[in-house]
mmCIF file of C-alpha atoms in Angstrom:
data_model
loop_
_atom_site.group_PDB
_atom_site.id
_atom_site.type_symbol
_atom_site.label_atom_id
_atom_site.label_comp_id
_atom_site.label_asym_id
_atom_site.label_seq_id
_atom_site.Cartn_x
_atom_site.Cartn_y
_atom_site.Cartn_z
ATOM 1 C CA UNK N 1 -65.700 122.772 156.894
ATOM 2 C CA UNK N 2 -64.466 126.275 155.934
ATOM 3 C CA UNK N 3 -60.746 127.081 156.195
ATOM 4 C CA UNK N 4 -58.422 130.243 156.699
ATOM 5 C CA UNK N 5 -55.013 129.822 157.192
ATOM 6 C CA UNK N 6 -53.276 132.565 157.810
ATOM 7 C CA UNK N 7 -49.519 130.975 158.360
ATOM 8 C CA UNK N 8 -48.599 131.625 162.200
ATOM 9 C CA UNK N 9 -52.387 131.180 162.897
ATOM 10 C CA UNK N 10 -54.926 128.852 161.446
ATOM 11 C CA UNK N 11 -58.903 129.520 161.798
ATOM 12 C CA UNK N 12 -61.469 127.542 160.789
ATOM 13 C CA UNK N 13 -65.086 126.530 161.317
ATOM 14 C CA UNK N 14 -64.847 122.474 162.314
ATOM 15 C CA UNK N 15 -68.872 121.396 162.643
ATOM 16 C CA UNK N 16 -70.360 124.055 165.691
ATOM 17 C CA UNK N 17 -66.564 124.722 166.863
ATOM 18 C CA UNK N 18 -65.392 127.563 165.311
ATOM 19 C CA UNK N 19 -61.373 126.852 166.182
ATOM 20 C CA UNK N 20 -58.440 129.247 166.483
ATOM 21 C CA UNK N 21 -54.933 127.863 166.395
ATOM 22 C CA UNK N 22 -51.863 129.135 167.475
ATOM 23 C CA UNK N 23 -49.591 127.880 164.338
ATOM 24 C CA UNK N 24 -45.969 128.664 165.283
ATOM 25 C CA UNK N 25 -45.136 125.076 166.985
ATOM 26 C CA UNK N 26 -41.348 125.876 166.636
ATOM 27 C CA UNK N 27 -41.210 129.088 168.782
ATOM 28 C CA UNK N 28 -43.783 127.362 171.345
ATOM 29 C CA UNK N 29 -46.398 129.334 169.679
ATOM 30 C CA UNK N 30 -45.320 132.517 170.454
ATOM 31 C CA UNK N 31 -47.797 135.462 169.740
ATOM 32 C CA UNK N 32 -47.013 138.374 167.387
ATOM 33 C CA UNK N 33 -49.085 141.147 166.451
ATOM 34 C CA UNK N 34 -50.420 140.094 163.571
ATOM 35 C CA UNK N 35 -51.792 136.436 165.066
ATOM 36 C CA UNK N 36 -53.572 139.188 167.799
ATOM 37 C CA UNK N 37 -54.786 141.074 164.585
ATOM 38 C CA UNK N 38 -56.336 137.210 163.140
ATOM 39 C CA UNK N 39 -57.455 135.759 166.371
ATOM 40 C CA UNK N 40 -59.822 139.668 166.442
ATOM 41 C CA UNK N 41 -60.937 139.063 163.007
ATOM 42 C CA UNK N 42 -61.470 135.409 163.480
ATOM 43 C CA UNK N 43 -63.626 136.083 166.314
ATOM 44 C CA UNK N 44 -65.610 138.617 164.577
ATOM 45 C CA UNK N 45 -66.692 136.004 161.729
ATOM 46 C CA UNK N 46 -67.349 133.375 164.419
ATOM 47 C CA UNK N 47 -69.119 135.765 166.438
ATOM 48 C CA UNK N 48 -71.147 136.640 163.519
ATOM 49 C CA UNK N 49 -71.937 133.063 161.861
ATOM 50 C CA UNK N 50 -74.891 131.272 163.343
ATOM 51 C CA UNK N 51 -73.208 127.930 162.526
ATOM 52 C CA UNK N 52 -70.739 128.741 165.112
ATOM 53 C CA UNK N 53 -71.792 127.583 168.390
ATOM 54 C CA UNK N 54 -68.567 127.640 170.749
ATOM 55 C CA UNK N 55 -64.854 128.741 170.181
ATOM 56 C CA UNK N 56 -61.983 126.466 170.821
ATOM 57 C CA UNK N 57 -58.538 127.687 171.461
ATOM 58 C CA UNK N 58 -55.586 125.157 170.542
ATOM 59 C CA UNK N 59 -51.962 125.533 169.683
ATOM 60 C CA UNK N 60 -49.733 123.635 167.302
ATOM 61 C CA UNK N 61 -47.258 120.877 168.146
ATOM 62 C CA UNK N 62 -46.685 119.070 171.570
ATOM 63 C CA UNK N 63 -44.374 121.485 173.748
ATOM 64 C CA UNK N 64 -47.624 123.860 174.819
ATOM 65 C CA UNK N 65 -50.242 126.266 174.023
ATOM 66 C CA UNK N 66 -48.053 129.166 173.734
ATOM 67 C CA UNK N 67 -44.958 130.644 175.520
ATOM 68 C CA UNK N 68 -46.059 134.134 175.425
ATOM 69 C CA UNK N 69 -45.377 137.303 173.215
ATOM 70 C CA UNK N 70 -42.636 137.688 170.631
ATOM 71 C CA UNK N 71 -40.801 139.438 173.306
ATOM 72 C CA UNK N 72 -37.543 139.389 170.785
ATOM 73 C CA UNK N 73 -38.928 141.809 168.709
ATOM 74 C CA UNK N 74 -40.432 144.161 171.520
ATOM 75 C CA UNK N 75 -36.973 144.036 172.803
ATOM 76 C CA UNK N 76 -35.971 145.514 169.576
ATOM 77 C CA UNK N 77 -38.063 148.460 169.213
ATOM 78 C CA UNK N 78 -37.406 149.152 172.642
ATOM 79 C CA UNK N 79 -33.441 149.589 172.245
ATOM 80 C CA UNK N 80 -34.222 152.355 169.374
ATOM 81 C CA UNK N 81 -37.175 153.732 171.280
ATOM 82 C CA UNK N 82 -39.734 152.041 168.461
ATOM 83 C CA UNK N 83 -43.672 152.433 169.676
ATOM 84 C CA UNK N 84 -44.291 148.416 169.275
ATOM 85 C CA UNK N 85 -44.605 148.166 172.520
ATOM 86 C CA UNK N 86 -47.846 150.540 172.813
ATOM 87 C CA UNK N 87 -49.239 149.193 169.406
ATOM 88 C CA UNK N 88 -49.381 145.476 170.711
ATOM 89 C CA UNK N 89 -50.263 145.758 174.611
ATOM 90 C CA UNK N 90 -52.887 148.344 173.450
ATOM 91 C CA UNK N 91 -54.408 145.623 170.997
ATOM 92 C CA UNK N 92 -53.648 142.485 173.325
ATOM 93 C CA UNK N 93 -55.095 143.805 176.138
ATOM 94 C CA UNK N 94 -57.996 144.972 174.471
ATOM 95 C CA UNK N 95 -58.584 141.524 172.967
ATOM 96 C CA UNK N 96 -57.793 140.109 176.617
ATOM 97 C CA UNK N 97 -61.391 141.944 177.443
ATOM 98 C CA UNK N 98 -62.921 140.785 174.276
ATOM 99 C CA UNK N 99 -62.063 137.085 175.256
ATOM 100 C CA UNK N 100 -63.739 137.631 178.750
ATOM 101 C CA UNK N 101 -67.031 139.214 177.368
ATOM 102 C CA UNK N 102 -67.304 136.676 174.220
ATOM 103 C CA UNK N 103 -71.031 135.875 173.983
ATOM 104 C CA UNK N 104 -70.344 132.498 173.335
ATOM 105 C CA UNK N 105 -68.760 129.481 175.138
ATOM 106 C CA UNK N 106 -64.820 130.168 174.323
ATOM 107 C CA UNK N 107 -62.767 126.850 175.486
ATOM 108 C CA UNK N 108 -59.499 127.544 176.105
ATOM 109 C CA UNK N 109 -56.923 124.081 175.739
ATOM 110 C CA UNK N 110 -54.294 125.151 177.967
ATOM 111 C CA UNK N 111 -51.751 122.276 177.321
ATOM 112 C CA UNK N 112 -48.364 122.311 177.898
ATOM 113 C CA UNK N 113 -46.482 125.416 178.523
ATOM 114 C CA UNK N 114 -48.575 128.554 179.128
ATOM 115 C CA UNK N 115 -46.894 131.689 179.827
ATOM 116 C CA UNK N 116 -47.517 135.854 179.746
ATOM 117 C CA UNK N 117 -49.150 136.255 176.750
ATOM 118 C CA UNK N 118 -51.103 132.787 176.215
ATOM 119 C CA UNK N 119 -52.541 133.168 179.349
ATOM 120 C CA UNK N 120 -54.025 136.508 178.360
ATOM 121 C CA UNK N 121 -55.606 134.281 175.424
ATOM 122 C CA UNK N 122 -56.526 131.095 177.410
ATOM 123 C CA UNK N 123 -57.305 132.069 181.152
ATOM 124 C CA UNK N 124 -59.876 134.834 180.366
ATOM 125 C CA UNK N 125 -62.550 131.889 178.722
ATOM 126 C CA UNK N 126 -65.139 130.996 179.955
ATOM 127 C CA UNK N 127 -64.492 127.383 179.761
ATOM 128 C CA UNK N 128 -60.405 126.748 180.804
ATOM 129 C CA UNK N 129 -58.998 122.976 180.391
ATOM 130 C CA UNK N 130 -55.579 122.297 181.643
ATOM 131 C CA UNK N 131 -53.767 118.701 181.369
ATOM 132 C CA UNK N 132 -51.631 116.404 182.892
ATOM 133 C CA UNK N 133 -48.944 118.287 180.992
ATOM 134 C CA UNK N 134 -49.845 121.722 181.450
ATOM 135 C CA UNK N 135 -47.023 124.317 182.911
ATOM 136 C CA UNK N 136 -48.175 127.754 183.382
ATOM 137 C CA UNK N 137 -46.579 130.307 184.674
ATOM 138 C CA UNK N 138 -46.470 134.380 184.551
ATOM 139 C CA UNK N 139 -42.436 135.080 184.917
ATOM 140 C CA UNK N 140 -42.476 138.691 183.703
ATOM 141 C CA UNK N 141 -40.685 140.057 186.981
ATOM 142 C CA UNK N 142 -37.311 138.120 185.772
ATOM 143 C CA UNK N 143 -37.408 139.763 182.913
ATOM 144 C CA UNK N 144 -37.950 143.627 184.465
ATOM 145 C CA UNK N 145 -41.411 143.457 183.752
ATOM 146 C CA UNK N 146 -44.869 142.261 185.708
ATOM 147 C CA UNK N 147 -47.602 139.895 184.820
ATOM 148 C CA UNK N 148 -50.120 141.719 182.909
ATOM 149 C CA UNK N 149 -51.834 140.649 180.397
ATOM 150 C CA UNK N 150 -54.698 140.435 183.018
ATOM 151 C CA UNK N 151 -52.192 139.221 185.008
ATOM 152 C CA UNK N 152 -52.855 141.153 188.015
ATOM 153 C CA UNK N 153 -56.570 140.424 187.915
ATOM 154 C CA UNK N 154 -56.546 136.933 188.018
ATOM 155 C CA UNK N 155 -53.658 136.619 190.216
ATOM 156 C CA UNK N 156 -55.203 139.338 192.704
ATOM 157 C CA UNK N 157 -58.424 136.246 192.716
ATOM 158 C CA UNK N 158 -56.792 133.678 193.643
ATOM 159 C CA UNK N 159 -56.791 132.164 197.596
ATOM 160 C CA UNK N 160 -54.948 133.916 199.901
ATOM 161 C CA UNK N 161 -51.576 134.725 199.069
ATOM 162 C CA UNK N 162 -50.971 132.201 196.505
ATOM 163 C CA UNK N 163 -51.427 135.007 193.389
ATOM 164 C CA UNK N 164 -48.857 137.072 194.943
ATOM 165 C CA UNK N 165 -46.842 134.339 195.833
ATOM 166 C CA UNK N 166 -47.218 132.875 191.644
ATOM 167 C CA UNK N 167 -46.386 137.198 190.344
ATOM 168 C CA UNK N 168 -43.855 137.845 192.238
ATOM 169 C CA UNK N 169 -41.668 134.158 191.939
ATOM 170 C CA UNK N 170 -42.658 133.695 188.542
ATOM 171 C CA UNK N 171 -43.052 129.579 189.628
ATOM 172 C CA UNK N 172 -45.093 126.978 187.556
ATOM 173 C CA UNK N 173 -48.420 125.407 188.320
ATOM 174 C CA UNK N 174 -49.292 122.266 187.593
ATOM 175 C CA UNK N 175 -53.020 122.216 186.270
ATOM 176 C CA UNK N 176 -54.512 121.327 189.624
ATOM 177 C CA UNK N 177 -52.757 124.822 191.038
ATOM 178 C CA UNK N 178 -53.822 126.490 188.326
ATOM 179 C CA UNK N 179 -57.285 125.330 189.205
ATOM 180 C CA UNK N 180 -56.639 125.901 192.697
ATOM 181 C CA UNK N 181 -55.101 129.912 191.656
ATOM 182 C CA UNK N 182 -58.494 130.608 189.559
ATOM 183 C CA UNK N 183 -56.728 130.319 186.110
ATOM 184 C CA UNK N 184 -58.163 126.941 184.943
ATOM 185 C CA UNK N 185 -61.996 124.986 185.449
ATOM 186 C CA UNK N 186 -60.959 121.684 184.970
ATOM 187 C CA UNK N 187 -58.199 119.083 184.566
ATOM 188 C CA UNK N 188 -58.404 116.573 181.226
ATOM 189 C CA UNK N 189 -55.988 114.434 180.768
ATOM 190 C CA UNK N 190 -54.185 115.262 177.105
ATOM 191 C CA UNK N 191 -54.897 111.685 175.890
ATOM 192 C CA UNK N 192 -59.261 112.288 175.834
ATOM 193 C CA UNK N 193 -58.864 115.609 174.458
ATOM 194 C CA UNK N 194 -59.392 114.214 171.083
ATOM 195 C CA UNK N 195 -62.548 112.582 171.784
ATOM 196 C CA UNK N 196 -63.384 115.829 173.598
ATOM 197 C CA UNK N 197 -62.796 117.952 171.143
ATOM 198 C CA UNK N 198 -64.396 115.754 168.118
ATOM 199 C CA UNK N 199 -67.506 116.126 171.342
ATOM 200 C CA UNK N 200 -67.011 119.684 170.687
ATOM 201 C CA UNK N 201 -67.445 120.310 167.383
ATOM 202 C CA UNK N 202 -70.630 118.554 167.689
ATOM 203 C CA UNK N 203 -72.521 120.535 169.729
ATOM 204 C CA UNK N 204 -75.978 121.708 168.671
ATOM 205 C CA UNK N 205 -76.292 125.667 168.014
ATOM 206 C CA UNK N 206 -77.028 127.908 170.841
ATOM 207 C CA UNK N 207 -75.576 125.033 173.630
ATOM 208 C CA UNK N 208 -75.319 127.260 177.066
ATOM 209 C CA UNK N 209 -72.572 127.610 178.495
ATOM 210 C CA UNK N 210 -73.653 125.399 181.339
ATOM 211 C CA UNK N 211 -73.903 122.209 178.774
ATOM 212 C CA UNK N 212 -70.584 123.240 177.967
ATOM 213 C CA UNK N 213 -69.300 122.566 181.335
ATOM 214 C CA UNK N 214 -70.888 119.391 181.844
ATOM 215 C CA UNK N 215 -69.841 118.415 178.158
ATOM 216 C CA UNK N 216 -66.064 118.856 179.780
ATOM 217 C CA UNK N 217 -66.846 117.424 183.236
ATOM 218 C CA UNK N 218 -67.108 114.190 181.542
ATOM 219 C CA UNK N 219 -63.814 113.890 180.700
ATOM 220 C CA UNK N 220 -62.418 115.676 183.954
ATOM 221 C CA UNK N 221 -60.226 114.264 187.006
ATOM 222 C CA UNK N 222 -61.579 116.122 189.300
ATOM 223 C CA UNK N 223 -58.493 117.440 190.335
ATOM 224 C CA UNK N 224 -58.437 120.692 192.197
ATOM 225 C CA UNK N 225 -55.354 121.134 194.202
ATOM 226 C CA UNK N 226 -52.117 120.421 193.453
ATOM 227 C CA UNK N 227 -48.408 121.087 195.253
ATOM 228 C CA UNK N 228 -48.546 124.297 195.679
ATOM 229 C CA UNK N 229 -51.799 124.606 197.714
ATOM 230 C CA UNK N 230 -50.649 122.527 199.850
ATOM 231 C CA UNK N 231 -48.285 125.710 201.349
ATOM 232 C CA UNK N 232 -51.210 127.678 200.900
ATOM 233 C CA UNK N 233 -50.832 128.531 205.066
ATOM 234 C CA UNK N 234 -47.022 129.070 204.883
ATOM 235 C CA UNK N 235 -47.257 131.409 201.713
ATOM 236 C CA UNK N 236 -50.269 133.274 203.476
ATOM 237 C CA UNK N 237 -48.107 134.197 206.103
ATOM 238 C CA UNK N 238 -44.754 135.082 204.009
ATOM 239 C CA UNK N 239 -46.366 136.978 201.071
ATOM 240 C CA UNK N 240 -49.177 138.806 203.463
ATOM 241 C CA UNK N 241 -47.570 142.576 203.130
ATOM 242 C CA UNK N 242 -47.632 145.498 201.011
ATOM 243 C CA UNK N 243 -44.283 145.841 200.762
ATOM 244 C CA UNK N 244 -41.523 144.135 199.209
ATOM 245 C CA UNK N 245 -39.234 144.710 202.154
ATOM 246 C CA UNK N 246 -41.495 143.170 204.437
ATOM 247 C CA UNK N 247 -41.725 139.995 202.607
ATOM 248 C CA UNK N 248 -38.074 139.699 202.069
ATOM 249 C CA UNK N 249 -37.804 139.797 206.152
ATOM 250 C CA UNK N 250 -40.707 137.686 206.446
ATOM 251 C CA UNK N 251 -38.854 135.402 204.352
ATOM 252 C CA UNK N 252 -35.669 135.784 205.959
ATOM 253 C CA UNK N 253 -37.091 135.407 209.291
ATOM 254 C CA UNK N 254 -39.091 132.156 208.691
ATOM 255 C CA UNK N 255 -35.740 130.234 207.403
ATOM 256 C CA UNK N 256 -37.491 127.031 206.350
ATOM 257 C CA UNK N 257 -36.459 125.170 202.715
ATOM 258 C CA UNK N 258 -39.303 126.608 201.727
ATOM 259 C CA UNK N 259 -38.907 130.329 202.411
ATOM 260 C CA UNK N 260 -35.075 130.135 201.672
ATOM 261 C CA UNK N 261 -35.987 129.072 198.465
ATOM 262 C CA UNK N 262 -38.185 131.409 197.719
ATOM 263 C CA UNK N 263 -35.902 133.798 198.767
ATOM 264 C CA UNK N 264 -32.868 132.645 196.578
ATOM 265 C CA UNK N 265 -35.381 132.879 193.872
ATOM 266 C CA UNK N 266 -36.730 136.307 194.322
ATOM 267 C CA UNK N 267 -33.004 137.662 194.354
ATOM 268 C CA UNK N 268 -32.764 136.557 190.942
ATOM 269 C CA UNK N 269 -35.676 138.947 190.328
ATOM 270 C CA UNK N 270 -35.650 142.208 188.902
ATOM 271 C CA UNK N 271 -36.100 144.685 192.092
ATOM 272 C CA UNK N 272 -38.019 147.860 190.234
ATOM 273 C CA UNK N 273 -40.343 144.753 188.939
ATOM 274 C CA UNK N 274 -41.153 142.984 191.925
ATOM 275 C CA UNK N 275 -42.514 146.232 193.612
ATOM 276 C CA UNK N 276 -44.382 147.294 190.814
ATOM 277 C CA UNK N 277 -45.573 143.986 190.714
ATOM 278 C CA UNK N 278 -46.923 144.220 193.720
ATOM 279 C CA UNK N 279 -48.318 147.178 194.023
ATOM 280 C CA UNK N 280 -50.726 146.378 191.032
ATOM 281 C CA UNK N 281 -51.441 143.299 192.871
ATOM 282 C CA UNK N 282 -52.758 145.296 195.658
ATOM 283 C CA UNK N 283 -54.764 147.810 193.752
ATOM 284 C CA UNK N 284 -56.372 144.741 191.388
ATOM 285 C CA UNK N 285 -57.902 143.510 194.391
ATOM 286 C CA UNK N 286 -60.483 146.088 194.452
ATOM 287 C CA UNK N 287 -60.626 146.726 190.697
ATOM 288 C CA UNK N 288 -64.200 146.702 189.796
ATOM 289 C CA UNK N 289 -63.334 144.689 186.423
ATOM 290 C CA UNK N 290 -60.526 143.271 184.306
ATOM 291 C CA UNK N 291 -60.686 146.179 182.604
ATOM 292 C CA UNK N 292 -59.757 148.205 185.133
ATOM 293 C CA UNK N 293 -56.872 146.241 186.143
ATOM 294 C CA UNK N 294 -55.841 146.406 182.241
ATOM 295 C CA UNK N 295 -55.754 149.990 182.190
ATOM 296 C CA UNK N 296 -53.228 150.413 184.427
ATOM 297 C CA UNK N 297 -51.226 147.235 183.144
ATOM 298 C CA UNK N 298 -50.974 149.117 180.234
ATOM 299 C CA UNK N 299 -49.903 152.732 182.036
ATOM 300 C CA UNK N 300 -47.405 150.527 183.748
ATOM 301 C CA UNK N 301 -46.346 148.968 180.529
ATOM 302 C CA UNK N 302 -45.484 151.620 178.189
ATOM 303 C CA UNK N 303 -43.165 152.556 181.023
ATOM 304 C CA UNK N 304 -41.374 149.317 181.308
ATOM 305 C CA UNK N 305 -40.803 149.468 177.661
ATOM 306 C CA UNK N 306 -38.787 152.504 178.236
ATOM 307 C CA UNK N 307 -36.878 151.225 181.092
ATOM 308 C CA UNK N 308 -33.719 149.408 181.026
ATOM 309 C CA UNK N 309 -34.705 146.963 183.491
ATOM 310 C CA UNK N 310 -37.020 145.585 180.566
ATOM 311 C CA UNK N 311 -34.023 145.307 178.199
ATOM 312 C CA UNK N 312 -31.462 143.755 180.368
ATOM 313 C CA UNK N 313 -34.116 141.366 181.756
ATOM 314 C CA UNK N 314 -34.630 140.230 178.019
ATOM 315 C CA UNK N 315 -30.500 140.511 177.033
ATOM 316 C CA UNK N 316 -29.837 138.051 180.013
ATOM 317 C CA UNK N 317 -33.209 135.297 179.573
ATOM 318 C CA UNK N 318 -33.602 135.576 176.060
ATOM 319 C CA UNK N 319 -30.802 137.372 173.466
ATOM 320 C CA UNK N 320 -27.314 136.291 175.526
ATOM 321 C CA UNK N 321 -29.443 133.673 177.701
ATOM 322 C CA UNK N 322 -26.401 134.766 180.213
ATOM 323 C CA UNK N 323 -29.233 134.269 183.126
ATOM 324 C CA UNK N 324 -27.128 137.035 184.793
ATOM 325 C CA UNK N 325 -29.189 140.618 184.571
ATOM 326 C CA UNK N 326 -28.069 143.805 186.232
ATOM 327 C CA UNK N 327 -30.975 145.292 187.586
ATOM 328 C CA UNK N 328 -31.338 148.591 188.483
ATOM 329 C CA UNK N 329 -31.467 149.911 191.055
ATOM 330 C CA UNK N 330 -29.651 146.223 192.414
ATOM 331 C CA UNK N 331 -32.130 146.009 195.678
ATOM 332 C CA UNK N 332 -35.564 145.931 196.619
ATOM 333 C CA UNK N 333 -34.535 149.021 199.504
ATOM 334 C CA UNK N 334 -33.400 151.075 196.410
ATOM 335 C CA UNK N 335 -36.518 151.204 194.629
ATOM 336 C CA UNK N 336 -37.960 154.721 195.561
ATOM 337 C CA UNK N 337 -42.023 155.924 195.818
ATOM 338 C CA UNK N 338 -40.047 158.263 193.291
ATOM 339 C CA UNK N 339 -39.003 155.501 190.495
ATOM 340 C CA UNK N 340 -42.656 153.472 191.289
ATOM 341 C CA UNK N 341 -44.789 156.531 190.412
ATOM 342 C CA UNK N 342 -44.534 156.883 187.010
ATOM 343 C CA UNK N 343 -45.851 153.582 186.404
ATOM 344 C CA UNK N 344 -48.894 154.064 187.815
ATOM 345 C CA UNK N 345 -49.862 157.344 186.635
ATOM 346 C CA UNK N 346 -52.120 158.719 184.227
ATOM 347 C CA UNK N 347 -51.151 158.961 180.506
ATOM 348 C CA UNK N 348 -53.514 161.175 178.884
ATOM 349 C CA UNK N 349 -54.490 160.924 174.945
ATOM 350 C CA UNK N 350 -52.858 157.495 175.363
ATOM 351 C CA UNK N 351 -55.306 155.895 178.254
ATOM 352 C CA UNK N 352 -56.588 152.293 176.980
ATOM 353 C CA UNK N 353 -60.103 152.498 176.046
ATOM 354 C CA UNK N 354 -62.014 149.679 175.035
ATOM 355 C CA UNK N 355 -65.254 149.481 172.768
#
């Protein structure tokens, strides 16, 4: 066994597994730029080193996987107009794509709470376990923001309406949803993940991906569908438009438990978000590639970061924990073509490229 720990993230080679862990159990594992910077280096040596014959993704502690990005901080260089918000999205998302083209079996452990940023690192593998426990979510719009990350992708591939319905509410699945949604292959129950993963780190060099998945069927429920698709039909019909507007009547119209409390929820969303949110939504549905879709995450991005939607959002969930944001503008009908362009437009010398 060969070791580097790096504090807030541990990497090591553990038989064939060469494993990354997220080390910060405290914060939930939240991701900073510099565990970004050592899960990229990691997977260069892994990539590299024969001995290596699959990845393995795992975080610290019992509460989850990860909780997303050190959005403190962001919120900090955002108030003085700092550029750490287009140093980190530019190297997340970019290691997002990385994740999705590794050439060899990555297996993602999505336990616990996964949000915004762990997502990015778990639901772009090729081989995605969830668990009994598992709570993932994307609830960027209550803080002024969107799901990106890849966000928009994945959500824009799941059944139906359900992705829209999971962007724009910000609402957990369960791991049979999230297998049902497209973010997850296969539901393990956290008590034979150790056997699994001990299975892991004995598998012989240049295993296909394929052996990989039976490997993991083994241990698997089965499970496919869980709460949530079970209102795939009623979300199909509320969250079927292209504009915000529309769903809000839609909602209001319908008047079920359901669709008034989806409604109560979406008030408590930020307004500017929601449609921006769903506008990328739309256009990810015909992106040719995650990449695509990342490009314009990030164009949309670096202009939430200047927006004071963004740092109210974060005041009220995160610094005050008030849960009372003033959005702005305060409605959905407020929200101009005028205020949505500049998200999606180009941004020149900055444009995401990847390698």
């Amino acid at each position: 066994m060969s070791s580097v720990e790096e504090g807030d993230l541990v990497a090591r080679v553990e038989g064939a597994a060469g494993v990354i862990r997220l080390n910060r159990p405290k914060a939930i594992n939240a991701v900073t730029l510099e565990m970004f910077r050592d899960i990229d280096k990691a997977l260069d040596r892994f990539e590299a080193d024969p001995a290596v014959a699959v990845i393995v993704l795992e975080g610290s502690g019992e509460r989850g996987l990860c909780a997303g990005g050190d959005i403190r901080t962001l919120w900090e260089s955002s108030k003085v107009n700092g550029d750490l918000g287009k140093i980190l999205w530019r190297e997340e998302y970019i290691l997002n794509a990385r994740i999705k083209r590794f050439p060899k079996p990555y297996i993602a452990y999505m336990d616990g709470i996964v949000m915004g940023g762990g997502v990015g690192l778990s639901a772009h593998a090729s081989h995605r376990i969830v668990t009994d426990r598992t709570k993932l979510a994307m609830p960027e719009v209550g803080l002024g923001f969107f799901p990106d990350v890849g966000g928009t992708y994945l959500l824009s591939r799941s059944p139906g309406e359900i992705g829209t319905y999971f962007g724009l509410t910000g609402q957990t699945m369960n791991g049979p949803d999230a297998i049902h949604a497209k973010f997850a292959d296969a539901v393990v129950p956290a008590a034979k993940w150790p056997e699994l993963r001990e299975a892991l780190t004995r598998v012989r060099e240049g295993v296909t991906a394929g052996d990989v998945s039976k490997l993991i069927n083994g241990f698997a429920t089965g499970e496919t569908a869980g709460p949530v698709a079970a209102k795939e039909p009623i979300i199909d019909a509320l969250f079927g438009f292209d504009r915000m507007e529309d769903i809000f009547s839609a909602l209001k119209r319908d008047g079920s438990e359901f669709a008034l409390a989806t409604l109560k929820t979406l008030n408590e969303k930020s307004p500017r978000g929601m449609v921006v949110t769903l506008k990328l939504l739309r256009l990810a549905r015909t992106a040719s590639s995650l990449e695509e879709s990342l490009v314009r995450e990030y164009r949309a991005a670096l202009e939430v970061f200047r927006s004071d939607d963004f740092r109210e959002g974060v005041r009220a969930a995160v610094i005050d924990k008030d849960r009372n944001p003033t959005w702005s503008p305060p409605r959905i009908e407020d929200v101009t073509p005028q205020m949505l362009a500049p998200y999606l437009a180009e941004i020149g010398a900055d444009e995401l490229k990847f390698n």
